[in-house]
PDB file of C-alpha atoms in Angstrom:
ATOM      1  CA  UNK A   1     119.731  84.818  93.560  1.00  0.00           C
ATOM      2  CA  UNK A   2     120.996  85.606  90.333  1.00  0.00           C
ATOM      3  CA  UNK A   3     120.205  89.095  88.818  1.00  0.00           C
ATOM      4  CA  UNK A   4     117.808  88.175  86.108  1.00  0.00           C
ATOM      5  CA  UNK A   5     115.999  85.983  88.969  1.00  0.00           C
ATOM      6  CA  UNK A   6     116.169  89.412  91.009  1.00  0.00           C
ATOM      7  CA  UNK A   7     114.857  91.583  88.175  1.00  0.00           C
ATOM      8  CA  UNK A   8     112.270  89.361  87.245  1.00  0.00           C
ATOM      9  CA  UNK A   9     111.112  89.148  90.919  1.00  0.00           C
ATOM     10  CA  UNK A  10     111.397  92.738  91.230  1.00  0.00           C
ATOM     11  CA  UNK A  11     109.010  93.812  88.328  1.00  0.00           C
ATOM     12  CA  UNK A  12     106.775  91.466  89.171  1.00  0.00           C
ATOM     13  CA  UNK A  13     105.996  93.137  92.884  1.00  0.00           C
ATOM     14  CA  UNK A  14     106.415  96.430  91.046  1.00  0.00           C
ATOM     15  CA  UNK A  15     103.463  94.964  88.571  1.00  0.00           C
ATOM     16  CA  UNK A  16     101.406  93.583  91.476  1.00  0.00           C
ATOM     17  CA  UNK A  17     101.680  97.127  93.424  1.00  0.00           C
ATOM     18  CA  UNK A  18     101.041  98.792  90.698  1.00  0.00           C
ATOM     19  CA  UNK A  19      97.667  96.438  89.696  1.00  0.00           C
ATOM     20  CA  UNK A  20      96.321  96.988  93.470  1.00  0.00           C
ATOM     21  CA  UNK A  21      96.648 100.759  92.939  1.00  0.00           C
ATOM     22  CA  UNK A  22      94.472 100.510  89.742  1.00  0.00           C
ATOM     23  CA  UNK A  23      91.604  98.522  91.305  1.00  0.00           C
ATOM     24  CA  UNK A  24      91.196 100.553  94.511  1.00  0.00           C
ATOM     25  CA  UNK A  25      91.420 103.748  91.500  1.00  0.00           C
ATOM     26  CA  UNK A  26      89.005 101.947  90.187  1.00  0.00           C
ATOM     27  CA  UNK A  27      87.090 101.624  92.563  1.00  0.00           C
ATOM     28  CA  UNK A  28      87.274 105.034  94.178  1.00  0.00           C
ATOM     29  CA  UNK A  29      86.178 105.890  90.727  1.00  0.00           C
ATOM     30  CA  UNK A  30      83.042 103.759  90.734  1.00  0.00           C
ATOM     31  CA  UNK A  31      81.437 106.035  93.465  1.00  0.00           C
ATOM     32  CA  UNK A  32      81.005 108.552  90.640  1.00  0.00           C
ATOM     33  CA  UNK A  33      77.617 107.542  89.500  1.00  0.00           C
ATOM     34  CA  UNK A  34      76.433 107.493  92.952  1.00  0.00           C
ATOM     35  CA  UNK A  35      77.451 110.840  94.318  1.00  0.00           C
ATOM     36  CA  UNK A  36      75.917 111.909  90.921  1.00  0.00           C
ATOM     37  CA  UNK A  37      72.769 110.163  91.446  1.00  0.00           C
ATOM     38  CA  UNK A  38      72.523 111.727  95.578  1.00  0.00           C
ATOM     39  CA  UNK A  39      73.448 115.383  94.034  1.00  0.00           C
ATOM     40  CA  UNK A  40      76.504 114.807  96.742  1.00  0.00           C
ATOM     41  CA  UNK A  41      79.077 117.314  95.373  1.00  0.00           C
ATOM     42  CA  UNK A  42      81.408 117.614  98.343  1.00  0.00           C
ATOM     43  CA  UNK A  43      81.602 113.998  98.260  1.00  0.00           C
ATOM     44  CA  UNK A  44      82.929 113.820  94.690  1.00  0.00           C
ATOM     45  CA  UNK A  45      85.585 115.989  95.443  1.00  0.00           C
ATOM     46  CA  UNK A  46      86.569 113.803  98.507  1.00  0.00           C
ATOM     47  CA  UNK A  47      86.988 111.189  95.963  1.00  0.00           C
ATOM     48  CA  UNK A  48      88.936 113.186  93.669  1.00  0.00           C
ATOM     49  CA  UNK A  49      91.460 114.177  96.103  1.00  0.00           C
ATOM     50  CA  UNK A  50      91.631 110.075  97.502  1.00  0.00           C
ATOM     51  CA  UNK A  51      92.657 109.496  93.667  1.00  0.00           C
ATOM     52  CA  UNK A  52      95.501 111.982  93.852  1.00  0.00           C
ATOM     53  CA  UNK A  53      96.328 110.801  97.260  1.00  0.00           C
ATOM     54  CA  UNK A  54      96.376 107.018  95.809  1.00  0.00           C
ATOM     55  CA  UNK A  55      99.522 107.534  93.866  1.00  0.00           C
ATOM     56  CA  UNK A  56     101.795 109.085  96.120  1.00  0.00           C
ATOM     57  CA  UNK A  57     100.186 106.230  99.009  1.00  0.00           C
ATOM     58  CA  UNK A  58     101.387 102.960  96.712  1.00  0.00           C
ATOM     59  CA  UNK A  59     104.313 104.222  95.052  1.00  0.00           C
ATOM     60  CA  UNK A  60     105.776 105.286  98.109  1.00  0.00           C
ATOM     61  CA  UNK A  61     104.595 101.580  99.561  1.00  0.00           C
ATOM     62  CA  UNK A  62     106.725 100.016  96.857  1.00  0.00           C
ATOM     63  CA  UNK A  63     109.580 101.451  97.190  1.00  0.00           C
ATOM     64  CA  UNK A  64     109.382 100.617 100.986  1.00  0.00           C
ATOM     65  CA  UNK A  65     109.153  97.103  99.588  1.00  0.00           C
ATOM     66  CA  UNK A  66     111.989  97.444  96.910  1.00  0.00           C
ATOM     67  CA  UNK A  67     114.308  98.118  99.616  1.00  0.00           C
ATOM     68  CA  UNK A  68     113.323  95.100 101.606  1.00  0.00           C
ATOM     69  CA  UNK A  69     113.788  92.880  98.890  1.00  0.00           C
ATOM     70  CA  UNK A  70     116.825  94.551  97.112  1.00  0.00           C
ATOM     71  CA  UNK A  71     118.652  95.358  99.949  1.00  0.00           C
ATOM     72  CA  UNK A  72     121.878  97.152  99.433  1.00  0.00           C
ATOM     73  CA  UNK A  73     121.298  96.937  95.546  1.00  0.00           C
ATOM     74  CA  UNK A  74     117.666  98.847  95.278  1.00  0.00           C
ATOM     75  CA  UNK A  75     120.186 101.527  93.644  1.00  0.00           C
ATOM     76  CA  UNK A  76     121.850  99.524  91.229  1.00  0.00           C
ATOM     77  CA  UNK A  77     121.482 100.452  87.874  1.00  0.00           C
ATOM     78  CA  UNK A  78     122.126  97.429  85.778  1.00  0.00           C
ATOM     79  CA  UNK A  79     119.851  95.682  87.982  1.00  0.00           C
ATOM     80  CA  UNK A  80     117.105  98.315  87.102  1.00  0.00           C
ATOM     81  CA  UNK A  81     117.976  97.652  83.524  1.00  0.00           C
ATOM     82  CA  UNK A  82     117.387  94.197  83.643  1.00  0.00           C
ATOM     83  CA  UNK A  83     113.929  95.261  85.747  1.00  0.00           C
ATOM     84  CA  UNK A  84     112.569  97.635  82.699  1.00  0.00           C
ATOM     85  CA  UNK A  85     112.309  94.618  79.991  1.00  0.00           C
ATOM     86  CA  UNK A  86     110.576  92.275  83.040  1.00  0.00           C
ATOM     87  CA  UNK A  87     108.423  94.995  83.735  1.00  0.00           C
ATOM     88  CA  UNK A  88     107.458  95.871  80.299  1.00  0.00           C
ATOM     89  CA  UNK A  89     106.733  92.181  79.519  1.00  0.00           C
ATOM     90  CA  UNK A  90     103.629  92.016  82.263  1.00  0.00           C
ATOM     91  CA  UNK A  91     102.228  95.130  81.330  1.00  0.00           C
ATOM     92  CA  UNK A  92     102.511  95.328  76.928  1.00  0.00           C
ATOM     93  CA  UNK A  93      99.318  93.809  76.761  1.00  0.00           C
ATOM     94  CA  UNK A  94      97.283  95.767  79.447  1.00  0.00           C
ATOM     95  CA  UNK A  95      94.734  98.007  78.456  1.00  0.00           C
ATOM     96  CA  UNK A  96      96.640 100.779  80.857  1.00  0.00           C
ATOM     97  CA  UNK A  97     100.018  99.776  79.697  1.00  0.00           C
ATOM     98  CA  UNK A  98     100.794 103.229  79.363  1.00  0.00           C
ATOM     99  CA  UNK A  99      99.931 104.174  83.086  1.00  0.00           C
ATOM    100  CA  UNK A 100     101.850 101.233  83.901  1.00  0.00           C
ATOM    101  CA  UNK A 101     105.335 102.376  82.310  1.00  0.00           C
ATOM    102  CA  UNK A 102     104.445 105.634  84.130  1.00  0.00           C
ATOM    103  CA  UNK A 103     103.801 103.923  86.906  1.00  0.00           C
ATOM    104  CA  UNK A 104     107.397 102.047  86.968  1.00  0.00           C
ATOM    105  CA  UNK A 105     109.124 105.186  85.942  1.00  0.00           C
ATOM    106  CA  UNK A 106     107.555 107.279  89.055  1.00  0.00           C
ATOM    107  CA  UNK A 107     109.218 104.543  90.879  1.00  0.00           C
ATOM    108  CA  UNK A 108     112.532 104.756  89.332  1.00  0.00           C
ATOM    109  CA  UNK A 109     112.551 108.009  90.463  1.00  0.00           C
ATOM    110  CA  UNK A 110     112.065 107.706  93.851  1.00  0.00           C
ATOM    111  CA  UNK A 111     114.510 105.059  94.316  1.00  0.00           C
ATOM    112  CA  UNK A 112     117.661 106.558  92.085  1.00  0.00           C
ATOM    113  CA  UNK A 113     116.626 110.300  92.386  1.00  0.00           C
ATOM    114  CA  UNK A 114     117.342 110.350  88.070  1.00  0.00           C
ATOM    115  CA  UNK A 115     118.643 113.500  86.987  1.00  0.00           C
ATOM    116  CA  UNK A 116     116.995 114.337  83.138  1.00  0.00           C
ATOM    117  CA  UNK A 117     116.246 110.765  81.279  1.00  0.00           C
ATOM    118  CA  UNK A 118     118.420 107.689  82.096  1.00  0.00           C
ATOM    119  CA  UNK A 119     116.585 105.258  78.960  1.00  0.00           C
ATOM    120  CA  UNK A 120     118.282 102.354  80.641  1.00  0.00           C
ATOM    121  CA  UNK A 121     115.997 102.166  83.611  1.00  0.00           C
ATOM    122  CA  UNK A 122     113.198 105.107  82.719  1.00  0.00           C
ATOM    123  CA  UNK A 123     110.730 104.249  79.567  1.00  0.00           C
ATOM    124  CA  UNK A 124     111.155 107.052  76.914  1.00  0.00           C
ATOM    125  CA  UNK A 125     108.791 109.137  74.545  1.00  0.00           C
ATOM    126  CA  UNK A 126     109.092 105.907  72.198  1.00  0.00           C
ATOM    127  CA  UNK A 127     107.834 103.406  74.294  1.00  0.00           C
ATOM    128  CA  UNK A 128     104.956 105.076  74.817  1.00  0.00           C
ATOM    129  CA  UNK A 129     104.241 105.611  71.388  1.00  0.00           C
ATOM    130  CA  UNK A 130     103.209 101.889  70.749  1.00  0.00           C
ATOM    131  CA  UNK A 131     100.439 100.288  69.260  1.00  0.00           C
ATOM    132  CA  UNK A 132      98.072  99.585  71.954  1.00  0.00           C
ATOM    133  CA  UNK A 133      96.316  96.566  72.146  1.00  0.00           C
ATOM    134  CA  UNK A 134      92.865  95.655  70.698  1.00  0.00           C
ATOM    135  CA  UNK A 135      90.120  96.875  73.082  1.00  0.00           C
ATOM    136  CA  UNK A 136      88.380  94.404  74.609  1.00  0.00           C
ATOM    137  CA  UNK A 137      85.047  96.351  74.499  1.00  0.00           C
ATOM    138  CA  UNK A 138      84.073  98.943  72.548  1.00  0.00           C
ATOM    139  CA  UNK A 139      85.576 102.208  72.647  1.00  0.00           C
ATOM    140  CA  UNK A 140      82.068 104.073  71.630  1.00  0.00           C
ATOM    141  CA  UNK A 141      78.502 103.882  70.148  1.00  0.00           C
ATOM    142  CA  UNK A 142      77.213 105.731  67.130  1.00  0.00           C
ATOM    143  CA  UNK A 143      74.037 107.511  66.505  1.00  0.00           C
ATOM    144  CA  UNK A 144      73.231 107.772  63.213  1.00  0.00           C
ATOM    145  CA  UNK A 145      72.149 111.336  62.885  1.00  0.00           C
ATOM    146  CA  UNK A 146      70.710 111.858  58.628  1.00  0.00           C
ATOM    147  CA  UNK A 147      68.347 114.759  59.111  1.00  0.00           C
ATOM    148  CA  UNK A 148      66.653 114.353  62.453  1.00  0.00           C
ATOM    149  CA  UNK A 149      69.501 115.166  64.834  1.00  0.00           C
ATOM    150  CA  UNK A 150      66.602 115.729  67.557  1.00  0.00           C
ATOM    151  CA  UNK A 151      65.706 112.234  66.757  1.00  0.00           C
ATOM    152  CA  UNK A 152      69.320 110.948  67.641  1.00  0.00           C
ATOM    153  CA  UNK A 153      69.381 113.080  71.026  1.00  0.00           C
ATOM    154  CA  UNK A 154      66.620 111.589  72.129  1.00  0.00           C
ATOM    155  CA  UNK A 155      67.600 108.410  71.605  1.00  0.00           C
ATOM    156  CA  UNK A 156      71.209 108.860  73.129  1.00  0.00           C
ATOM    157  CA  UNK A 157      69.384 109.963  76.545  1.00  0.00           C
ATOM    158  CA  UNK A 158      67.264 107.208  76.185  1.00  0.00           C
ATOM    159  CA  UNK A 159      70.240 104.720  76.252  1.00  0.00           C
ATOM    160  CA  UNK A 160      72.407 106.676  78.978  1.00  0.00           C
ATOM    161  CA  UNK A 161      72.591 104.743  81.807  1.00  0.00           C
ATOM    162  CA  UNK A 162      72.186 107.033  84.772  1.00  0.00           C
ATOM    163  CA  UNK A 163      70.324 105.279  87.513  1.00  0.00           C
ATOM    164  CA  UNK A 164      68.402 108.485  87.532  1.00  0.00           C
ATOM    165  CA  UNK A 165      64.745 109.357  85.993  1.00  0.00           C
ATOM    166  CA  UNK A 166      65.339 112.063  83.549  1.00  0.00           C
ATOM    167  CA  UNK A 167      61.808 114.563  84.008  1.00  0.00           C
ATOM    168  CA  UNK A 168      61.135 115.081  80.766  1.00  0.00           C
ATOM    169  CA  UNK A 169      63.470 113.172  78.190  1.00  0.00           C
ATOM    170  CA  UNK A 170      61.661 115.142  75.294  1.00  0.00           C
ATOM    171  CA  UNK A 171      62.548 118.564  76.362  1.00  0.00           C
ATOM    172  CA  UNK A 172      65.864 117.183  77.396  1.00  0.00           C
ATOM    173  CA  UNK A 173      66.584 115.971  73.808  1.00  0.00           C
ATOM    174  CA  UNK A 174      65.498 119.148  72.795  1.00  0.00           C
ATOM    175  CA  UNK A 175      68.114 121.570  74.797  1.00  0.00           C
ATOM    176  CA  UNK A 176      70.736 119.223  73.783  1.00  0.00           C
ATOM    177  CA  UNK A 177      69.912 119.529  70.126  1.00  0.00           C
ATOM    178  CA  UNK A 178      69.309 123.117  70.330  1.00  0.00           C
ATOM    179  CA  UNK A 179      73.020 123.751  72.478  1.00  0.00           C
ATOM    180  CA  UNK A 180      74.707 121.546  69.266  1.00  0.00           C
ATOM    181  CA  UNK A 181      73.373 123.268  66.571  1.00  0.00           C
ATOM    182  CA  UNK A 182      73.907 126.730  68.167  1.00  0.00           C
ATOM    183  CA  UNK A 183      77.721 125.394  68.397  1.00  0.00           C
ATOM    184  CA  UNK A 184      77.774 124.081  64.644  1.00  0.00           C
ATOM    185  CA  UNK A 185      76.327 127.626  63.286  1.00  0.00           C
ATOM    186  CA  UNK A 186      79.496 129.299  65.910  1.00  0.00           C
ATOM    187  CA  UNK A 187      81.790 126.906  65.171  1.00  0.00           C
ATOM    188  CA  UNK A 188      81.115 124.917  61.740  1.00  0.00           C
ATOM    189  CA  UNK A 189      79.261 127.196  59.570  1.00  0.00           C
ATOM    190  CA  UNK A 190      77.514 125.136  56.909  1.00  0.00           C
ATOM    191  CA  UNK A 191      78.417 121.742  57.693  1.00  0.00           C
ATOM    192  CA  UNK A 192      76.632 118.786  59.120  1.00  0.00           C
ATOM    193  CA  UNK A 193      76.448 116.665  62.121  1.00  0.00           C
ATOM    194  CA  UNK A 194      76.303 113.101  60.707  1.00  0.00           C
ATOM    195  CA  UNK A 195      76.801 111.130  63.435  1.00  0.00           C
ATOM    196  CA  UNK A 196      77.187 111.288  67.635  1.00  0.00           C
ATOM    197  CA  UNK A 197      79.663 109.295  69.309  1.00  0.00           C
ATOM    198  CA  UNK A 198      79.589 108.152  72.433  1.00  0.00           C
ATOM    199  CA  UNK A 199      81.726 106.859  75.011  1.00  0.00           C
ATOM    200  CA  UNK A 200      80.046 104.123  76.968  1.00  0.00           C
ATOM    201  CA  UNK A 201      81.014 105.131  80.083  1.00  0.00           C
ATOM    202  CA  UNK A 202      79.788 108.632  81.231  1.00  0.00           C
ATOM    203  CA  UNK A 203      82.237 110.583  82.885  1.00  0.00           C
ATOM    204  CA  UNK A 204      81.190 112.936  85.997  1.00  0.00           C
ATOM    205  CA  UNK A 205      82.768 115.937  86.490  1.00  0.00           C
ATOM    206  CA  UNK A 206      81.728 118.517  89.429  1.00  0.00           C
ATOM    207  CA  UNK A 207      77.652 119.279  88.656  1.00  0.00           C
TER     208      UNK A 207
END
């Protein structure tokens, strides 16, 4: 096979390995609402430690398969530089493109054991400083505050999507409102919320 052949066939397994780690991530990462919903604490921390245990699990899968494909050359450099530009071609235009050149540069280290930055085979500081692409959703939603910032609470826990009855949205609304202003007199003396922004998809940590 000739070497751009190899390299091409190389970052595309890298790609694929690296795709199957994001949806069981993913997916791991879906249990969050649930073990929120249950109050099951000790089970979100199982999850957080299956993420952490994830990465080490598929890179060190891929390398496994590097070396069956590769052969005596998994430690060739100019092959590796031919993989980068393959690689970076299947995952520019990925919403995680940035955990993906991570992704192929935790690789590169396992297999040629790098010493400081080799920018023929690693992705550098400037390649992760690209434009990312268009989001295909949303990043956030806005709540128009004006002069009723109670008003706006209430409706942001009126939209948030917890699977969960809230007791008393009302009083809810109103601990939130009173915990922001209390931070804007501490921390913004004089100056106006005018709008809340929201990420659509809630984020559990711990409690």
């Amino acid at each position: 096979m000739h070497d751009a052949a190899l390299a091409a066939e190389a970052a595309s397994l890298i790609h694929e390995v690296f795709d199957s780690y994001h949806a069981q991530f993913r997916l791991v990462t879906r249990r969050a609402r649930a073990r929120f919903a249950r109050w099951d604490w000790s089970g979100a921390q199982l999850d957080a430690a299956e993420r952490l245990t994830l990465y080490a699990q598929f890179t060190a899968w891929i390398v496994r398969d590097l070396h069956r494909l590769l052969g005596p050359r998994v430690e060739d450099r100019d092959l590796w530089t031919r993989m980068k530009p393959a690689y970076d071609a299947l995952v520019d235009r990925r919403d995680d493109a940035e955990l993906g050149r991570t992704f192929f540069n935790s690789v590169t280290r396992r297999v040629l054991t790098t010493v400081g930055v080799d920018r023929r085979v690693e992705f550098t500081a400037a390649d992760f400083d690209r434009e990312p692409p268009g989001a295909r959703e949303p990043v956030h939603r806005t709540y128009a505050v004006g002069g009723a910032l109670g008003a706006a609470m209430r409706q942001v826990l009126a939209e948030l999507d917890l699977e969960i009855p809230l007791r008393n949205t009302a009083e809810d609304a109103d601990l939130v409102t009173a915990a922001v202003e209390r931070h804007l007199r501490e921390h913004a003396p004089g100056r106006r919320l005018a709008a809340v922004e929201l990420l659509p998809h809630l984020f559990y940590r711990n409690k």
